[in-house]
Amino acid sequence: MNWKTDLKLSDLDSRTRLEITCRSCGHSRYETRDSLAVNAQLASLYLDQIEGHLRCSKRTCRGAVRIALIHANKIEGFVGGMA
């Protein structure tokens, strides 16, 4: 389990920004929760499921993407500690 399997898109604040980065070409874009929630299919899904549905926005690529939350202009892909 990780933060993507624990959070639904509807759990996020409406102004929460997500960085969506292509795993193939490295192209990244920023979306808000509201812009993704416009699609009725994505509105009730967990973030890991949304990550599986989204594709690169470049017409020539269309590769798989990864999602990172942005907090106070800082990108956060993983938060953990040492035991």
Tab-separated table of C-alpha atoms in Angstrom:
chain	number	residue	atom	x	y	z
A	1	MET	CA	0.000	0.000	0.000
A	2	ASN	CA	1.120	3.541	-0.694
A	3	TRP	CA	-0.324	7.029	-0.811
A	4	LYS	CA	-1.752	6.489	-4.294
A	5	THR	CA	-3.828	3.508	-3.184
A	6	ASP	CA	-5.085	5.355	-0.079
A	7	LEU	CA	-6.248	8.596	-1.719
A	8	LYS	CA	-9.206	9.092	-4.018
A	9	LEU	CA	-9.350	12.073	-6.318
A	10	SER	CA	-12.423	13.264	-4.413
A	11	ASP	CA	-10.378	13.281	-1.145
A	12	LEU	CA	-8.113	16.048	-2.427
A	13	ASP	CA	-8.786	19.757	-2.063
A	14	SER	CA	-10.199	21.356	-5.210
A	15	ARG	CA	-7.061	23.504	-5.680
A	16	THR	CA	-4.610	20.613	-5.255
A	17	ARG	CA	-2.172	20.461	-8.155
A	18	LEU	CA	-0.821	17.217	-9.565
A	19	GLU	CA	2.274	16.852	-11.697
A	20	ILE	CA	1.729	14.298	-14.453
A	21	THR	CA	5.018	13.108	-15.990
A	22	CYS	CA	5.404	10.718	-18.933
A	23	ARG	CA	7.532	7.681	-18.161
A	24	SER	CA	8.621	7.373	-21.807
A	25	CYS	CA	9.503	10.861	-23.014
A	26	GLY	CA	9.660	12.814	-19.728
A	27	HIS	CA	7.070	15.429	-20.791
A	28	SER	CA	5.273	16.832	-17.758
A	29	ARG	CA	2.129	18.842	-17.239
A	30	TYR	CA	0.250	20.176	-14.245
A	31	GLU	CA	-3.441	19.536	-13.591
A	32	THR	CA	-5.709	20.539	-10.743
A	33	ARG	CA	-8.037	18.103	-9.044
A	34	ASP	CA	-11.019	19.939	-10.541
A	35	SER	CA	-9.713	19.635	-14.098
A	36	LEU	CA	-9.360	15.854	-13.694
A	37	ALA	CA	-12.695	15.480	-11.869
A	38	VAL	CA	-14.561	16.892	-14.888
A	39	ASN	CA	-14.258	13.405	-16.379
A	40	ALA	CA	-16.983	11.401	-14.593
A	41	GLN	CA	-14.967	8.164	-14.950
A	42	LEU	CA	-12.004	9.569	-13.001
A	43	ALA	CA	-13.919	11.415	-10.277
A	44	SER	CA	-14.401	8.420	-7.954
A	45	LEU	CA	-11.162	6.512	-8.632
A	46	TYR	CA	-8.053	6.146	-6.471
A	47	LEU	CA	-4.933	7.977	-7.649
A	48	ASP	CA	-3.166	4.767	-8.704
A	49	GLN	CA	-6.157	3.878	-10.906
A	50	ILE	CA	-6.164	7.359	-12.421
A	51	GLU	CA	-2.447	7.003	-13.121
A	52	GLY	CA	-3.253	3.849	-15.094
A	53	HIS	CA	-5.937	5.597	-17.163
A	54	LEU	CA	-3.975	8.740	-18.042
A	55	ARG	CA	-1.577	8.937	-20.974
A	56	CYS	CA	1.047	11.431	-22.129
A	57	SER	CA	-0.515	14.547	-23.620
A	58	LYS	CA	1.981	14.664	-26.500
A	59	ARG	CA	0.305	13.438	-29.649
A	60	THR	CA	3.356	11.491	-30.820
A	61	CYS	CA	4.024	9.699	-27.512
A	62	ARG	CA	0.867	8.654	-25.611
A	63	GLY	CA	3.031	6.785	-23.054
A	64	ALA	CA	2.169	5.800	-19.478
A	65	VAL	CA	2.464	8.517	-16.809
A	66	ARG	CA	3.228	8.879	-13.105
A	67	ILE	CA	1.499	11.256	-10.711
A	68	ALA	CA	3.112	13.388	-7.997
A	69	LEU	CA	1.357	15.664	-5.523
A	70	ILE	CA	2.574	19.237	-5.221
A	71	HIS	CA	2.531	20.874	-1.781
A	72	ALA	CA	3.545	24.530	-1.430
A	73	ASN	CA	5.390	24.433	-4.788
A	74	LYS	CA	7.338	21.323	-3.775
A	75	ILE	CA	6.923	18.012	-5.602
A	76	GLU	CA	6.367	15.008	-3.360
A	77	GLY	CA	6.557	11.582	-4.964
A	78	PHE	CA	7.423	9.577	-1.858
A	79	VAL	CA	7.313	10.336	1.842
A	80	GLY	CA	8.920	7.836	4.176
A	81	GLY	CA	11.215	7.395	7.088
A	82	MET	CA	13.936	5.118	8.284
A	83	ALA	CA	13.308	2.542	10.969
